[in-house]
Short mmCIF file of C-alpha atoms in Angstrom, two decimals:
data_model
loop_
_atom_site.label_atom_id
_atom_site.label_comp_id
_atom_site.label_asym_id
_atom_site.label_seq_id
_atom_site.Cartn_x
_atom_site.Cartn_y
_atom_site.Cartn_z
CA MET A 1 -0.61 -73.51 87.17
CA LYS A 2 2.13 -75.56 85.59
CA THR A 3 5.41 -75.93 87.44
CA TRP A 4 7.56 -74.38 84.70
CA MET A 5 5.32 -71.32 84.63
CA LYS A 6 5.62 -70.96 88.41
CA THR A 7 9.41 -71.24 88.13
CA ILE A 8 9.55 -68.53 85.47
CA LEU A 9 7.34 -66.26 87.57
CA TRP A 10 9.57 -66.79 90.63
CA MET A 11 12.68 -66.06 88.59
CA LEU A 12 11.10 -62.88 87.23
CA ALA A 13 10.10 -61.78 90.73
CA LEU A 14 13.65 -62.39 91.99
CA LEU A 15 15.09 -60.46 89.06
CA LEU A 16 12.81 -57.51 89.76
CA ALA A 17 13.47 -57.63 93.48
CA SER A 18 17.27 -57.53 93.23
CA PRO A 19 18.81 -54.13 92.49
CA ALA A 20 20.10 -53.62 88.96
CA TRP A 21 23.52 -52.62 90.27
CA ALA A 22 24.18 -55.62 92.52
CA ILE A 23 27.88 -56.43 92.42
CA SER A 24 29.02 -59.74 90.95
CA LYS A 25 31.66 -61.88 92.63
CA ALA A 26 34.09 -61.17 89.78
CA GLU A 27 33.68 -57.41 90.29
CA ASP A 28 33.93 -57.78 94.06
CA ILE A 29 37.22 -59.65 93.87
CA ALA A 30 38.65 -57.17 91.33
CA THR A 31 37.71 -54.26 93.63
CA THR A 32 39.36 -56.00 96.59
CA ILE A 33 42.57 -56.46 94.59
CA LEU A 34 42.50 -52.77 93.60
CA LEU A 35 41.81 -51.73 97.20
CA ARG A 36 45.00 -53.45 98.29
CA GLY A 37 46.92 -51.37 95.77
CA PHE A 38 47.51 -53.95 93.05
CA ALA A 39 46.94 -53.32 89.36
CA CYS A 40 44.18 -55.37 87.77
CA GLY A 41 43.55 -53.75 84.41
CA GLY A 42 39.79 -54.04 84.59
CA LYS A 43 36.74 -54.27 86.77
CA GLN A 44 36.22 -58.03 86.65
CA VAL A 45 38.37 -61.07 87.28
CA THR A 46 38.10 -64.47 85.65
CA GLN A 47 39.02 -68.08 86.52
CA ILE A 48 37.93 -67.78 90.15
CA GLN A 49 38.93 -70.65 92.44
CA GLN A 50 37.75 -70.70 96.02
CA GLU A 51 38.93 -72.95 98.83
CA ASN A 52 37.98 -73.28 102.48
CA ASP A 53 40.36 -74.89 104.94
CA GLY A 54 37.65 -75.96 107.38
CA HIS A 55 38.72 -73.45 110.05
CA GLY A 56 36.95 -70.47 108.50
CA ASN A 57 39.92 -69.33 106.41
CA GLN A 58 39.29 -68.81 102.72
CA THR A 59 41.67 -68.70 99.79
CA ILE A 60 40.58 -67.24 96.49
CA ARG A 61 42.61 -67.28 93.32
CA ALA A 62 41.56 -65.17 90.37
CA THR A 63 43.03 -63.76 87.17
CA CYS A 64 42.83 -60.09 86.35
CA PRO A 65 42.27 -58.73 82.80
CA ASN A 66 45.98 -57.72 82.75
CA GLY A 67 46.89 -61.41 83.00
CA VAL A 68 48.20 -61.34 86.58
CA ARG A 69 46.84 -64.04 88.88
CA TYR A 70 46.26 -63.07 92.48
CA GLN A 71 45.62 -64.94 95.70
CA ILE A 72 43.31 -63.43 98.28
CA ASP A 73 43.53 -64.81 101.80
CA VAL A 74 40.57 -64.14 104.04
CA SER A 75 41.19 -65.19 107.62
CA ALA A 76 38.48 -66.40 109.96
CA ALA A 77 38.78 -63.05 111.78
CA GLY A 78 38.00 -61.22 108.52
CA GLN A 79 41.50 -60.00 107.64
CA VAL A 80 42.00 -59.70 103.88
CA LYS A 81 45.43 -60.10 102.30
CA VAL A 82 46.19 -60.02 98.59
CA HIS A 83 49.36 -61.14 96.84
CA PRO A 84 50.24 -61.86 93.24
CA LEU A 85 51.05 -65.47 92.31
CA MET B 1 -8.93 -2.23 44.21
CA LEU B 2 -8.13 -2.50 47.90
CA LYS B 3 -10.60 -0.58 49.94
CA ILE B 4 -9.38 0.58 53.34
CA ASP B 5 -11.87 1.31 56.03
CA TYR B 6 -9.94 3.87 58.08
CA THR B 7 -12.38 4.07 60.95
CA THR B 8 -12.38 0.33 61.64
CA ASP B 9 -8.57 0.04 61.14
CA MET B 10 -7.97 2.99 63.42
CA LYS B 11 -10.22 1.44 66.02
CA TYR B 12 -8.23 -1.83 65.94
CA TRP B 13 -4.95 0.10 65.95
CA MET B 14 -6.04 2.07 69.00
CA ILE B 15 -7.11 -1.08 70.82
CA CYS B 16 -3.76 -2.72 70.05
CA MET B 17 -1.78 0.31 71.17
CA SER B 18 -3.72 0.68 74.41
CA TYR B 19 -3.23 -3.03 75.10
CA MET B 20 0.52 -2.72 74.49
CA LEU B 21 0.71 0.37 76.70
CA ALA B 22 -1.16 -1.39 79.45
CA MET B 23 1.24 -4.34 79.19
CA LEU B 24 4.26 -2.04 79.34
CA VAL B 25 2.90 -0.22 82.40
CA MET B 26 2.15 -3.51 84.15
CA GLY B 27 5.57 -4.87 83.22
CA GLY B 28 7.29 -1.76 84.52
CA ALA B 29 5.35 -1.93 87.73
CA SER B 30 6.21 -5.55 88.26
CA VAL B 31 9.91 -4.86 87.48
CA SER B 32 10.04 -2.05 90.02
CA ALA B 33 8.23 -4.23 92.51
CA ASN B 34 10.68 -7.06 91.78
CA GLU B 35 13.63 -4.70 92.21
CA SER B 36 12.37 -3.54 95.57
CA ASN B 37 11.71 -7.11 96.65
CA HIS B 38 14.92 -8.47 95.13
CA SER B 39 17.18 -7.70 98.05
CA ALA B 40 14.61 -9.05 100.47
CA THR B 41 14.27 -12.24 98.40
CA VAL B 42 18.05 -12.70 98.22
CA GLU B 43 18.34 -12.20 101.97
CA LYS B 44 15.53 -14.66 102.55
CA GLY B 45 17.17 -17.18 100.18
CA VAL B 46 20.52 -16.88 101.93
CA GLN B 47 18.83 -17.32 105.30
CA GLN B 48 16.92 -20.36 103.99
CA GLU B 49 20.11 -21.89 102.57
CA ALA B 50 21.95 -21.29 105.82
CA SER B 51 19.14 -22.84 107.81
CA THR B 52 19.04 -25.84 105.43
CA GLN B 53 22.82 -26.33 105.79
CA HIS B 54 22.56 -26.00 109.54
CA LYS B 55 19.70 -28.50 109.53
CA SER B 56 21.68 -30.96 107.39
CA ILE B 57 24.67 -30.64 109.74
CA GLU B 58 22.36 -31.22 112.70
CA ASP B 59 20.81 -34.20 110.90
CA CYS B 60 24.24 -35.68 110.22
CA SER B 61 25.41 -35.25 113.76
CA SER B 62 22.29 -37.12 114.81
CA ILE B 63 23.16 -40.10 112.56
CA SER B 64 24.41 -42.88 114.77
CA MET B 65 27.59 -44.75 113.97
CA ASP B 66 25.80 -48.05 114.46
CA GLU B 67 23.26 -47.13 111.82
CA LEU B 68 25.96 -46.10 109.34
CA VAL B 69 27.86 -49.33 109.94
CA LYS B 70 24.63 -51.29 109.52
CA ARG B 71 23.88 -49.52 106.26
CA LEU B 72 27.42 -50.09 105.03
CA LYS B 73 27.04 -53.78 105.86
CA ASN B 74 23.72 -54.00 104.02
CA THR B 75 24.50 -51.92 100.95
CA LYS B 76 24.47 -53.73 97.60
CA ALA B 77 26.84 -51.19 96.06
CA ILE B 78 29.90 -53.10 97.25
CA GLY B 79 30.52 -56.81 97.51
CA PHE B 80 31.31 -59.04 100.46
CA PHE B 81 35.09 -59.20 100.01
CA THR B 82 35.30 -55.44 99.47
CA LYS B 83 33.39 -54.92 102.72
CA LEU B 84 35.81 -57.24 104.50
CA ALA B 85 38.76 -55.33 103.03
CA ILE B 86 37.26 -52.01 104.24
CA ARG B 87 36.70 -53.53 107.67
CA SER B 88 40.35 -54.67 107.74
CA ASP B 89 41.45 -51.15 106.80
CA VAL B 90 39.33 -49.58 109.54
CA LEU B 91 40.65 -52.07 112.12
CA GLY B 92 44.19 -51.34 110.92
CA PHE B 93 43.57 -47.63 111.34
CA GLN B 94 42.27 -48.22 114.87
CA ASP B 95 45.35 -50.33 115.71
CA LYS B 96 47.57 -47.53 114.42
CA VAL B 97 45.77 -44.99 116.62
CA LYS B 98 45.99 -47.36 119.59
CA LYS B 99 49.76 -47.83 119.14
CA MET B 100 50.25 -44.08 118.86
CA ARG B 101 48.21 -43.54 122.00
CA GLU B 102 50.29 -46.13 123.86
CA ASN B 103 53.51 -44.41 122.74
CA LYS B 104 51.97 -41.01 123.60
CA GLN B 105 52.52 -39.80 120.04
CA ILE B 106 48.90 -39.12 119.22
CA LYS B 107 49.15 -35.33 119.47
CA ASP B 108 52.36 -35.15 117.45
CA LYS B 109 51.11 -37.48 114.74
CA MET B 110 47.59 -36.05 114.49
CA LYS B 111 48.31 -34.72 110.98
CA ASP B 112 49.34 -38.20 109.78
CA ILE B 113 46.32 -39.80 111.44
CA LYS B 114 43.98 -37.30 109.78
CA ALA B 115 45.64 -37.86 106.38
CA SER B 116 45.32 -41.61 106.81
CA PHE B 117 41.65 -41.25 107.80
CA ASP B 118 40.96 -38.96 104.83
CA GLY B 119 42.47 -41.55 102.49
CA LEU B 120 40.31 -44.27 103.99
CA LEU B 121 37.21 -42.10 103.76
CA LEU B 122 37.96 -41.23 100.14
CA LYS B 123 38.29 -44.92 99.30
CA ILE B 124 34.93 -45.74 100.90
CA ILE B 125 33.18 -42.83 99.22
CA ALA B 126 34.62 -43.82 95.84
CA LEU B 127 33.46 -47.40 96.37
CA LEU B 128 29.95 -46.25 97.25
CA GLU B 129 29.45 -44.65 93.86
CA LYS B 130 26.31 -46.73 93.33
CA ASP B 131 24.82 -45.81 96.71
CA PRO B 132 25.04 -41.99 96.61
CA ASP B 133 22.77 -41.49 99.66
CA LEU B 134 25.00 -43.52 101.94
CA SER B 135 28.11 -41.99 100.42
CA LYS B 136 26.78 -38.48 101.09
CA GLU B 137 25.80 -39.33 104.65
CA ILE B 138 29.21 -40.83 105.39
CA TYR B 139 30.89 -37.75 103.95
CA LEU B 140 28.71 -35.40 106.00
CA ALA B 141 29.30 -37.42 109.15
CA ARG B 142 33.07 -37.61 108.58
CA HIS B 143 33.94 -35.49 111.63
CA SER B 144 31.82 -37.66 113.93
CA ILE B 145 33.32 -40.82 112.40
CA PHE B 146 36.86 -39.51 112.89
CA LYS B 147 36.05 -38.54 116.47
CA SER B 148 34.50 -41.92 117.26
CA LEU B 149 37.48 -43.77 115.71
CA LEU B 150 39.87 -41.73 117.82
CA GLU B 151 37.83 -42.28 120.95
CA VAL B 152 37.84 -46.07 120.60
CA GLN B 153 40.06 -47.49 123.30
CA GLY B 154 41.80 -50.74 122.49
#
């Protein structure tokens, strides 16, 4: 079988295997912002920027549909803090 | 001219009438039988429902916390950061309970603790909209979850 056909078959199998309602990163971040009590104006964020400081801490910056840009700090211990920029 | 054969028509009419009468008698009999059985059926239904509810409560009390946590970790209905945020909230709730226990305020502030837990539970259930089975199980096991969160010693 040709390689491109194999690739397409694998992609199809992966598509079928993953649930239809799997959450995207944009939705996930928007939900996190909403969970912390901030207005987002929609279910998905855009312009996602992610940084790791090398010690397990993560910083994510994303823009909500209402135009507000938020920063999400995830500590190495798993603590999540959200604040508008 | 239309010729009517009375004997044949009468025969058909009689057959039809007897059939209808038979149906009416059978219907009446079944209605009376249903009426007599109705109360018994209702009682049986209520008993069945009660036993089903009791069974579901028993089932939920048998659900282990570890399994629920594992399922919450593995569900695809919520994303990674949302799960982390929920975890932070749960840890925050536990810290709050721990502080109250240290200050010996736990009995006085039980109403506040319960309200805070209900809010947290509501959030989780709302987030699990796409995983209704897990959401239902968490809701049914809410008393056990609350108990286990209160029992955790810091």
